[in-house]
Amino acid sequence: MKTLIYQFWKGEIPAYADLSRRLFAAYAERHGADYRFDDNPTFFTGKYAEYFHALRPVYDDAFLAYDRIIFVDSDVYPKAAASAGILDCPVGHIGMVEELSPAIRQDRPKWITDAKERRWATISELMFRSRPPRRPDGNPRAFNSGVIVYTQEGLRAARASFPDRGLYSLAMRLALLPRFYRLDQNYLGMACFRKGIQFTELDPSWNRIVKAAELDDKLRVTAPSPGTAFVHWQVRNRRDFSERQILDLVESA
């Protein structure tokens, strides 16, 4: 199976993102995958283009040369012993990891509320014939776009099924939802649950989100997760961390 690991960055690449680039280039080489990094891509233009390049594989025919494309955000890092499992684990069309950690909800900005989450899901259902899955409390489940697995069949299905991104953004703006709901993660959270798309929930080990509240005074994760492979480092003031600090934090997760 021919597999590609894909990353991009808009603007001047900071040291923490360059470290992610180098680590995933080495990971790809180690496990027999191709690697691609787009520096300041212009495939998409206009508002929010710097986010929607995570969806470039859906719309760019060049990606159809691969059986599987793994998009990885530039604040995600593979642990030194990360296996090649994500290269061939079962995935229907598109796979992502659910945001499960209580620290994620505790750390979210005050303008992301349960009420707005439910409004987003309702608009997705009414306007785009999507059925985002919900938890027992009625709030929609959130799937993180920091790691996305696309199969070739998934790219073709998405191109046929995904609605216009501009229309989606307009609908969320008219629903008085903040900018966050107009970007790639929530767009995928809607589009992946439309008819014709086979969504796969990935094992949490492929996108272990780490928040500042989970770190001790030595910047180590206080509650490591066994089997963690990729660490998604969502910590503020990232530019103040040295490469050694990042690597030690990642290995502690």
PDB file of C-alpha atoms in Angstrom:
ATOM      1  CA  MET A   1       0.000   0.000   0.000  1.00  0.00           C
ATOM      2  CA  LYS A   2       1.414   3.369  -1.042  1.00  0.00           C
ATOM      3  CA  THR A   3       1.114   5.850   1.806  1.00  0.00           C
ATOM      4  CA  LEU A   4       1.895   9.547   2.210  1.00  0.00           C
ATOM      5  CA  ILE A   5       2.355  11.589   5.382  1.00  0.00           C
ATOM      6  CA  TYR A   6       1.390  15.183   4.643  1.00  0.00           C
ATOM      7  CA  GLN A   7       1.975  18.412   6.570  1.00  0.00           C
ATOM      8  CA  PHE A   8       1.887  22.110   5.734  1.00  0.00           C
ATOM      9  CA  TRP A   9       2.562  25.497   7.267  1.00  0.00           C
ATOM     10  CA  LYS A  10       1.393  28.992   6.335  1.00  0.00           C
ATOM     11  CA  GLY A  11       3.740  31.842   7.222  1.00  0.00           C
ATOM     12  CA  GLU A  12       7.215  31.671   8.699  1.00  0.00           C
ATOM     13  CA  ILE A  13       7.654  28.227  10.215  1.00  0.00           C
ATOM     14  CA  PRO A  14       8.442  28.371  13.959  1.00  0.00           C
ATOM     15  CA  ALA A  15      10.983  26.056  15.564  1.00  0.00           C
ATOM     16  CA  TYR A  16       8.347  23.818  17.178  1.00  0.00           C
ATOM     17  CA  ALA A  17       6.677  23.194  13.793  1.00  0.00           C
ATOM     18  CA  ASP A  18      10.007  22.578  12.086  1.00  0.00           C
ATOM     19  CA  LEU A  19      10.743  19.941  14.730  1.00  0.00           C
ATOM     20  CA  SER A  20       7.442  18.227  13.891  1.00  0.00           C
ATOM     21  CA  ARG A  21       8.384  18.341  10.204  1.00  0.00           C
ATOM     22  CA  ARG A  22      11.766  16.740  10.807  1.00  0.00           C
ATOM     23  CA  LEU A  23      10.389  14.059  13.103  1.00  0.00           C
ATOM     24  CA  PHE A  24       7.633  13.027  10.703  1.00  0.00           C
ATOM     25  CA  ALA A  25       9.970  13.026   7.718  1.00  0.00           C
ATOM     26  CA  ALA A  26      12.170  10.595   9.665  1.00  0.00           C
ATOM     27  CA  TYR A  27       9.121   8.568  10.793  1.00  0.00           C
ATOM     28  CA  ALA A  28       7.951   8.225   7.191  1.00  0.00           C
ATOM     29  CA  GLU A  29      11.375   7.121   5.985  1.00  0.00           C
ATOM     30  CA  ARG A  30      11.690   4.648   8.860  1.00  0.00           C
ATOM     31  CA  HIS A  31       8.369   2.996   8.046  1.00  0.00           C
ATOM     32  CA  GLY A  32       8.448   3.090   4.257  1.00  0.00           C
ATOM     33  CA  ALA A  33       5.992   5.930   3.621  1.00  0.00           C
ATOM     34  CA  ASP A  34       6.433   8.999   1.429  1.00  0.00           C
ATOM     35  CA  TYR A  35       6.533  12.416   3.055  1.00  0.00           C
ATOM     36  CA  ARG A  36       5.329  15.810   1.817  1.00  0.00           C
ATOM     37  CA  PHE A  37       5.590  19.207   3.482  1.00  0.00           C
ATOM     38  CA  ASP A  38       3.930  22.208   1.805  1.00  0.00           C
ATOM     39  CA  ASP A  39       5.630  25.481   2.726  1.00  0.00           C
ATOM     40  CA  ASN A  40       3.183  28.383   2.360  1.00  0.00           C
ATOM     41  CA  PRO A  41       0.751  26.555   0.045  1.00  0.00           C
ATOM     42  CA  THR A  42      -1.626  28.561  -2.143  1.00  0.00           C
ATOM     43  CA  PHE A  43      -3.917  25.752  -3.329  1.00  0.00           C
ATOM     44  CA  PHE A  44      -6.780  27.359  -1.391  1.00  0.00           C
ATOM     45  CA  THR A  45      -7.170  31.127  -1.277  1.00  0.00           C
ATOM     46  CA  GLY A  46      -9.381  33.496   0.639  1.00  0.00           C
ATOM     47  CA  LYS A  47     -10.618  33.543   4.190  1.00  0.00           C
ATOM     48  CA  TYR A  48      -9.515  30.647   6.409  1.00  0.00           C
ATOM     49  CA  ALA A  49      -7.352  29.158   3.621  1.00  0.00           C
ATOM     50  CA  GLU A  50      -4.522  28.555   6.089  1.00  0.00           C
ATOM     51  CA  TYR A  51      -6.737  26.028   7.857  1.00  0.00           C
ATOM     52  CA  PHE A  52      -8.419  24.310   4.957  1.00  0.00           C
ATOM     53  CA  HIS A  53      -5.171  23.066   3.453  1.00  0.00           C
ATOM     54  CA  ALA A  54      -5.690  20.072   5.762  1.00  0.00           C
ATOM     55  CA  LEU A  55      -8.420  19.141   3.242  1.00  0.00           C
ATOM     56  CA  ARG A  56      -6.216  19.578   0.188  1.00  0.00           C
ATOM     57  CA  PRO A  57      -6.006  15.806  -0.450  1.00  0.00           C
ATOM     58  CA  VAL A  58      -9.762  15.788  -1.134  1.00  0.00           C
ATOM     59  CA  TYR A  59      -9.495  18.322  -3.970  1.00  0.00           C
ATOM     60  CA  ASP A  60      -5.977  17.879  -5.406  1.00  0.00           C
ATOM     61  CA  ASP A  61      -5.677  15.031  -7.948  1.00  0.00           C
ATOM     62  CA  ALA A  62      -1.987  14.597  -7.090  1.00  0.00           C
ATOM     63  CA  PHE A  63      -2.986  12.860  -3.849  1.00  0.00           C
ATOM     64  CA  LEU A  64      -4.896  10.168  -5.744  1.00  0.00           C
ATOM     65  CA  ALA A  65      -1.540   8.527  -6.466  1.00  0.00           C
ATOM     66  CA  TYR A  66      -1.671   7.183  -2.895  1.00  0.00           C
ATOM     67  CA  ASP A  67      -3.740   4.472  -1.267  1.00  0.00           C
ATOM     68  CA  ARG A  68      -3.657   6.355   2.036  1.00  0.00           C
ATOM     69  CA  ILE A  69      -2.810   9.920   3.058  1.00  0.00           C
ATOM     70  CA  ILE A  70      -2.169  10.815   6.684  1.00  0.00           C
ATOM     71  CA  PHE A  71      -2.467  14.518   7.384  1.00  0.00           C
ATOM     72  CA  VAL A  72      -0.634  15.603  10.539  1.00  0.00           C
ATOM     73  CA  ASP A  73      -0.784  19.053  12.100  1.00  0.00           C
ATOM     74  CA  SER A  74       2.505  20.795  12.815  1.00  0.00           C
ATOM     75  CA  ASP A  75       2.084  20.701  16.593  1.00  0.00           C
ATOM     76  CA  VAL A  76       1.900  16.897  16.569  1.00  0.00           C
ATOM     77  CA  TYR A  77       4.987  14.754  17.265  1.00  0.00           C
ATOM     78  CA  PRO A  78       5.683  11.032  16.920  1.00  0.00           C
ATOM     79  CA  LYS A  79       7.205   9.353  19.939  1.00  0.00           C
ATOM     80  CA  ALA A  80      10.570   7.731  19.235  1.00  0.00           C
ATOM     81  CA  ALA A  81       9.065   4.237  19.439  1.00  0.00           C
ATOM     82  CA  ALA A  82       5.859   5.048  17.516  1.00  0.00           C
ATOM     83  CA  SER A  83       4.840   2.047  15.453  1.00  0.00           C
ATOM     84  CA  ALA A  84       3.751   1.997  11.811  1.00  0.00           C
ATOM     85  CA  GLY A  85       0.236   0.918  12.780  1.00  0.00           C
ATOM     86  CA  ILE A  86      -1.475   4.024  11.433  1.00  0.00           C
ATOM     87  CA  LEU A  87      -0.132   3.223   7.973  1.00  0.00           C
ATOM     88  CA  ASP A  88      -2.311   0.136   7.604  1.00  0.00           C
ATOM     89  CA  CYS A  89      -4.955   0.118  10.376  1.00  0.00           C
ATOM     90  CA  PRO A  90      -8.525  -0.428   9.081  1.00  0.00           C
ATOM     91  CA  VAL A  91     -10.098   2.836   7.881  1.00  0.00           C
ATOM     92  CA  GLY A  92     -13.222   3.200   5.761  1.00  0.00           C
ATOM     93  CA  HIS A  93     -13.022   6.595   4.040  1.00  0.00           C
ATOM     94  CA  ILE A  94     -11.790   9.042   6.686  1.00  0.00           C
ATOM     95  CA  GLY A  95     -10.523   8.501  10.222  1.00  0.00           C
ATOM     96  CA  MET A  96      -9.947  10.826  13.191  1.00  0.00           C
ATOM     97  CA  VAL A  97      -9.583  10.554  16.973  1.00  0.00           C
ATOM     98  CA  GLU A  98     -12.304  11.701  19.348  1.00  0.00           C
ATOM     99  CA  GLU A  99     -11.446  14.393  21.882  1.00  0.00           C
ATOM    100  CA  LEU A 100     -12.005  12.501  25.137  1.00  0.00           C
ATOM    101  CA  SER A 101      -9.791  14.022  27.818  1.00  0.00           C
ATOM    102  CA  PRO A 102     -11.602  16.160  30.433  1.00  0.00           C
ATOM    103  CA  ALA A 103      -8.654  18.564  30.189  1.00  0.00           C
ATOM    104  CA  ILE A 104      -9.712  19.445  26.640  1.00  0.00           C
ATOM    105  CA  ARG A 105     -13.132  20.668  27.741  1.00  0.00           C
ATOM    106  CA  GLN A 106     -11.696  22.451  30.780  1.00  0.00           C
ATOM    107  CA  ASP A 107      -9.158  24.289  28.625  1.00  0.00           C
ATOM    108  CA  ARG A 108     -11.505  25.411  25.866  1.00  0.00           C
ATOM    109  CA  PRO A 109     -12.089  29.171  25.397  1.00  0.00           C
ATOM    110  CA  LYS A 110     -15.135  30.654  27.096  1.00  0.00           C
ATOM    111  CA  TRP A 111     -16.817  31.275  23.742  1.00  0.00           C
ATOM    112  CA  ILE A 112     -16.985  27.520  23.050  1.00  0.00           C
ATOM    113  CA  THR A 113     -19.986  26.350  25.052  1.00  0.00           C
ATOM    114  CA  ASP A 114     -22.220  23.291  25.112  1.00  0.00           C
ATOM    115  CA  ALA A 115     -25.081  25.413  23.778  1.00  0.00           C
ATOM    116  CA  LYS A 116     -23.015  26.503  20.772  1.00  0.00           C
ATOM    117  CA  GLU A 117     -21.876  22.945  20.177  1.00  0.00           C
ATOM    118  CA  ARG A 118     -25.500  21.834  20.018  1.00  0.00           C
ATOM    119  CA  ARG A 119     -26.401  24.733  17.725  1.00  0.00           C
ATOM    120  CA  TRP A 120     -23.556  23.737  15.380  1.00  0.00           C
ATOM    121  CA  ALA A 121     -24.866  20.151  15.271  1.00  0.00           C
ATOM    122  CA  THR A 122     -28.425  21.312  14.622  1.00  0.00           C
ATOM    123  CA  ILE A 123     -27.343  23.577  11.736  1.00  0.00           C
ATOM    124  CA  SER A 124     -25.289  20.677  10.342  1.00  0.00           C
ATOM    125  CA  GLU A 125     -28.410  18.508  10.377  1.00  0.00           C
ATOM    126  CA  LEU A 126     -30.849  21.068   8.969  1.00  0.00           C
ATOM    127  CA  MET A 127     -28.632  22.726   6.363  1.00  0.00           C
ATOM    128  CA  PHE A 128     -26.273  19.957   5.304  1.00  0.00           C
ATOM    129  CA  ARG A 129     -28.164  16.700   5.967  1.00  0.00           C
ATOM    130  CA  SER A 130     -25.434  15.565   8.328  1.00  0.00           C
ATOM    131  CA  ARG A 131     -25.912  13.570  11.511  1.00  0.00           C
ATOM    132  CA  PRO A 132     -22.966  14.311  13.819  1.00  0.00           C
ATOM    133  CA  PRO A 133     -23.008  11.671  16.581  1.00  0.00           C
ATOM    134  CA  ARG A 134     -23.972  12.861  20.031  1.00  0.00           C
ATOM    135  CA  ARG A 135     -23.146  11.842  23.553  1.00  0.00           C
ATOM    136  CA  PRO A 136     -25.880  10.777  25.995  1.00  0.00           C
ATOM    137  CA  ASP A 137     -26.113  14.374  27.291  1.00  0.00           C
ATOM    138  CA  GLY A 138     -27.073  15.589  23.795  1.00  0.00           C
ATOM    139  CA  ASN A 139     -23.798  17.355  23.052  1.00  0.00           C
ATOM    140  CA  PRO A 140     -22.062  16.372  19.804  1.00  0.00           C
ATOM    141  CA  ARG A 141     -18.925  14.268  19.920  1.00  0.00           C
ATOM    142  CA  ALA A 142     -15.830  16.176  18.750  1.00  0.00           C
ATOM    143  CA  PHE A 143     -13.223  14.606  16.475  1.00  0.00           C
ATOM    144  CA  ASN A 144      -9.848  16.311  16.292  1.00  0.00           C
ATOM    145  CA  SER A 145      -8.387  17.261  12.901  1.00  0.00           C
ATOM    146  CA  GLY A 146      -4.783  17.222  14.111  1.00  0.00           C
ATOM    147  CA  VAL A 147      -4.428  13.739  12.603  1.00  0.00           C
ATOM    148  CA  ILE A 148      -6.623  12.749   9.653  1.00  0.00           C
ATOM    149  CA  VAL A 149      -6.396   9.482   7.711  1.00  0.00           C
ATOM    150  CA  TYR A 150      -7.795   9.557   4.178  1.00  0.00           C
ATOM    151  CA  THR A 151      -8.086   6.455   2.025  1.00  0.00           C
ATOM    152  CA  GLN A 152      -8.089   6.841  -1.753  1.00  0.00           C
ATOM    153  CA  GLU A 153     -11.703   5.679  -1.812  1.00  0.00           C
ATOM    154  CA  GLY A 154     -12.389   8.261   0.871  1.00  0.00           C
ATOM    155  CA  LEU A 155     -10.944  11.080  -1.217  1.00  0.00           C
ATOM    156  CA  ARG A 156     -13.249  10.215  -4.091  1.00  0.00           C
ATOM    157  CA  ALA A 157     -16.267   9.856  -1.807  1.00  0.00           C
ATOM    158  CA  ALA A 158     -15.511  13.143  -0.053  1.00  0.00           C
ATOM    159  CA  ARG A 159     -15.168  15.012  -3.318  1.00  0.00           C
ATOM    160  CA  ALA A 160     -18.618  13.783  -4.291  1.00  0.00           C
ATOM    161  CA  SER A 161     -20.255  14.330  -0.883  1.00  0.00           C
ATOM    162  CA  PHE A 162     -18.602  17.277   0.865  1.00  0.00           C
ATOM    163  CA  PRO A 163     -20.618  20.519   0.576  1.00  0.00           C
ATOM    164  CA  ASP A 164     -19.192  23.864  -0.486  1.00  0.00           C
ATOM    165  CA  ARG A 165     -16.849  25.235   2.170  1.00  0.00           C
ATOM    166  CA  GLY A 166     -17.903  28.834   1.596  1.00  0.00           C
ATOM    167  CA  LEU A 167     -21.564  27.949   2.030  1.00  0.00           C
ATOM    168  CA  TYR A 168     -20.744  26.084   5.225  1.00  0.00           C
ATOM    169  CA  SER A 169     -18.818  29.053   6.616  1.00  0.00           C
ATOM    170  CA  LEU A 170     -21.663  31.428   5.734  1.00  0.00           C
ATOM    171  CA  ALA A 171     -24.237  29.194   7.392  1.00  0.00           C
ATOM    172  CA  MET A 172     -22.256  29.071  10.630  1.00  0.00           C
ATOM    173  CA  ARG A 173     -21.730  32.832  10.579  1.00  0.00           C
ATOM    174  CA  LEU A 174     -25.449  33.460  10.060  1.00  0.00           C
ATOM    175  CA  ALA A 175     -26.090  31.097  12.976  1.00  0.00           C
ATOM    176  CA  LEU A 176     -24.003  33.540  15.067  1.00  0.00           C
ATOM    177  CA  LEU A 177     -21.371  30.919  15.799  1.00  0.00           C
ATOM    178  CA  PRO A 178     -17.764  32.006  16.444  1.00  0.00           C
ATOM    179  CA  ARG A 179     -14.980  31.678  13.864  1.00  0.00           C
ATOM    180  CA  PHE A 180     -13.881  28.359  15.422  1.00  0.00           C
ATOM    181  CA  TYR A 181     -16.993  26.670  13.999  1.00  0.00           C
ATOM    182  CA  ARG A 182     -16.189  27.811  10.443  1.00  0.00           C
ATOM    183  CA  LEU A 183     -12.795  26.091  10.232  1.00  0.00           C
ATOM    184  CA  ASP A 184     -11.552  22.693   9.098  1.00  0.00           C
ATOM    185  CA  GLN A 185     -12.239  20.646  12.229  1.00  0.00           C
ATOM    186  CA  ASN A 186     -15.924  21.499  12.512  1.00  0.00           C
ATOM    187  CA  TYR A 187     -16.361  21.378   8.738  1.00  0.00           C
ATOM    188  CA  LEU A 188     -15.035  17.800   8.807  1.00  0.00           C
ATOM    189  CA  GLY A 189     -17.149  17.067  11.875  1.00  0.00           C
ATOM    190  CA  MET A 190     -20.162  17.893   9.716  1.00  0.00           C
ATOM    191  CA  ALA A 191     -19.022  16.529   6.338  1.00  0.00           C
ATOM    192  CA  CYS A 192     -17.809  13.147   7.621  1.00  0.00           C
ATOM    193  CA  PHE A 193     -21.321  12.267   8.775  1.00  0.00           C
ATOM    194  CA  ARG A 194     -23.128  12.891   5.510  1.00  0.00           C
ATOM    195  CA  LYS A 195     -24.544  10.080   3.404  1.00  0.00           C
ATOM    196  CA  GLY A 196     -21.853   8.304   1.389  1.00  0.00           C
ATOM    197  CA  ILE A 197     -18.974   8.798   3.841  1.00  0.00           C
ATOM    198  CA  GLN A 198     -17.656   5.901   5.916  1.00  0.00           C
ATOM    199  CA  PHE A 199     -16.115   7.443   9.021  1.00  0.00           C
ATOM    200  CA  THR A 200     -13.686   5.507  11.222  1.00  0.00           C
ATOM    201  CA  GLU A 201     -12.885   6.468  14.797  1.00  0.00           C
ATOM    202  CA  LEU A 202      -9.124   6.074  15.221  1.00  0.00           C
ATOM    203  CA  ASP A 203      -7.495   4.728  18.359  1.00  0.00           C
ATOM    204  CA  PRO A 204      -6.658   7.615  20.755  1.00  0.00           C
ATOM    205  CA  SER A 205      -2.982   6.645  20.674  1.00  0.00           C
ATOM    206  CA  TRP A 206      -2.691   8.344  17.259  1.00  0.00           C
ATOM    207  CA  ASN A 207      -3.638  11.776  18.545  1.00  0.00           C
ATOM    208  CA  ARG A 208      -2.952  12.128  22.271  1.00  0.00           C
ATOM    209  CA  ILE A 209      -3.848  15.746  23.004  1.00  0.00           C
ATOM    210  CA  VAL A 210      -1.814  17.324  25.800  1.00  0.00           C
ATOM    211  CA  LYS A 211      -2.935  20.493  27.581  1.00  0.00           C
ATOM    212  CA  ALA A 212      -0.950  22.673  29.988  1.00  0.00           C
ATOM    213  CA  ALA A 213      -3.032  21.495  32.960  1.00  0.00           C
ATOM    214  CA  GLU A 214      -1.703  17.968  32.409  1.00  0.00           C
ATOM    215  CA  LEU A 215       1.947  18.979  32.919  1.00  0.00           C
ATOM    216  CA  ASP A 216       3.965  19.020  36.120  1.00  0.00           C
ATOM    217  CA  ASP A 217       6.516  21.679  37.042  1.00  0.00           C
ATOM    218  CA  LYS A 218       9.137  19.850  34.960  1.00  0.00           C
ATOM    219  CA  LEU A 219       6.874  19.991  31.874  1.00  0.00           C
ATOM    220  CA  ARG A 220       6.180  16.262  31.918  1.00  0.00           C
ATOM    221  CA  VAL A 221       2.743  14.701  31.441  1.00  0.00           C
ATOM    222  CA  THR A 222       1.411  13.733  34.863  1.00  0.00           C
ATOM    223  CA  ALA A 223      -0.833  10.896  33.622  1.00  0.00           C
ATOM    224  CA  PRO A 224       0.808   9.099  30.688  1.00  0.00           C
ATOM    225  CA  SER A 225      -1.379   7.045  28.345  1.00  0.00           C
ATOM    226  CA  PRO A 226      -0.018   3.567  27.595  1.00  0.00           C
ATOM    227  CA  GLY A 227       0.609   3.018  23.914  1.00  0.00           C
ATOM    228  CA  THR A 228       0.659   6.697  22.926  1.00  0.00           C
ATOM    229  CA  ALA A 229       2.205   7.054  19.464  1.00  0.00           C
ATOM    230  CA  PHE A 230       1.541  10.667  18.326  1.00  0.00           C
ATOM    231  CA  VAL A 231       1.423  13.552  20.813  1.00  0.00           C
ATOM    232  CA  HIS A 232      -0.616  16.659  19.954  1.00  0.00           C
ATOM    233  CA  TRP A 233       0.948  19.434  21.978  1.00  0.00           C
ATOM    234  CA  GLN A 234      -1.745  22.073  22.536  1.00  0.00           C
ATOM    235  CA  VAL A 235       0.146  24.179  25.059  1.00  0.00           C
ATOM    236  CA  ARG A 236       0.219  27.973  24.955  1.00  0.00           C
ATOM    237  CA  ASN A 237       3.506  29.912  24.677  1.00  0.00           C
ATOM    238  CA  ARG A 238       4.949  27.115  22.543  1.00  0.00           C
ATOM    239  CA  ARG A 239       7.601  29.368  21.092  1.00  0.00           C
ATOM    240  CA  ASP A 240       9.190  29.623  24.549  1.00  0.00           C
ATOM    241  CA  PHE A 241       9.973  25.891  24.727  1.00  0.00           C
ATOM    242  CA  SER A 242      13.335  24.478  23.685  1.00  0.00           C
ATOM    243  CA  GLU A 243      13.567  21.496  21.364  1.00  0.00           C
ATOM    244  CA  ARG A 244      14.811  19.365  24.260  1.00  0.00           C
ATOM    245  CA  GLN A 245      11.830  20.372  26.406  1.00  0.00           C
ATOM    246  CA  ILE A 246       9.406  19.449  23.638  1.00  0.00           C
ATOM    247  CA  LEU A 247      11.052  16.077  23.041  1.00  0.00           C
ATOM    248  CA  ASP A 248      11.050  15.259  26.762  1.00  0.00           C
ATOM    249  CA  LEU A 249       7.399  16.291  27.068  1.00  0.00           C
ATOM    250  CA  VAL A 250       6.433  14.128  24.073  1.00  0.00           C
ATOM    251  CA  GLU A 251       8.210  11.072  25.443  1.00  0.00           C
ATOM    252  CA  SER A 252       6.468  11.518  28.810  1.00  0.00           C
ATOM    253  CA  ALA A 253       2.952  11.405  27.329  1.00  0.00           C
TER     254      ALA A 253
END
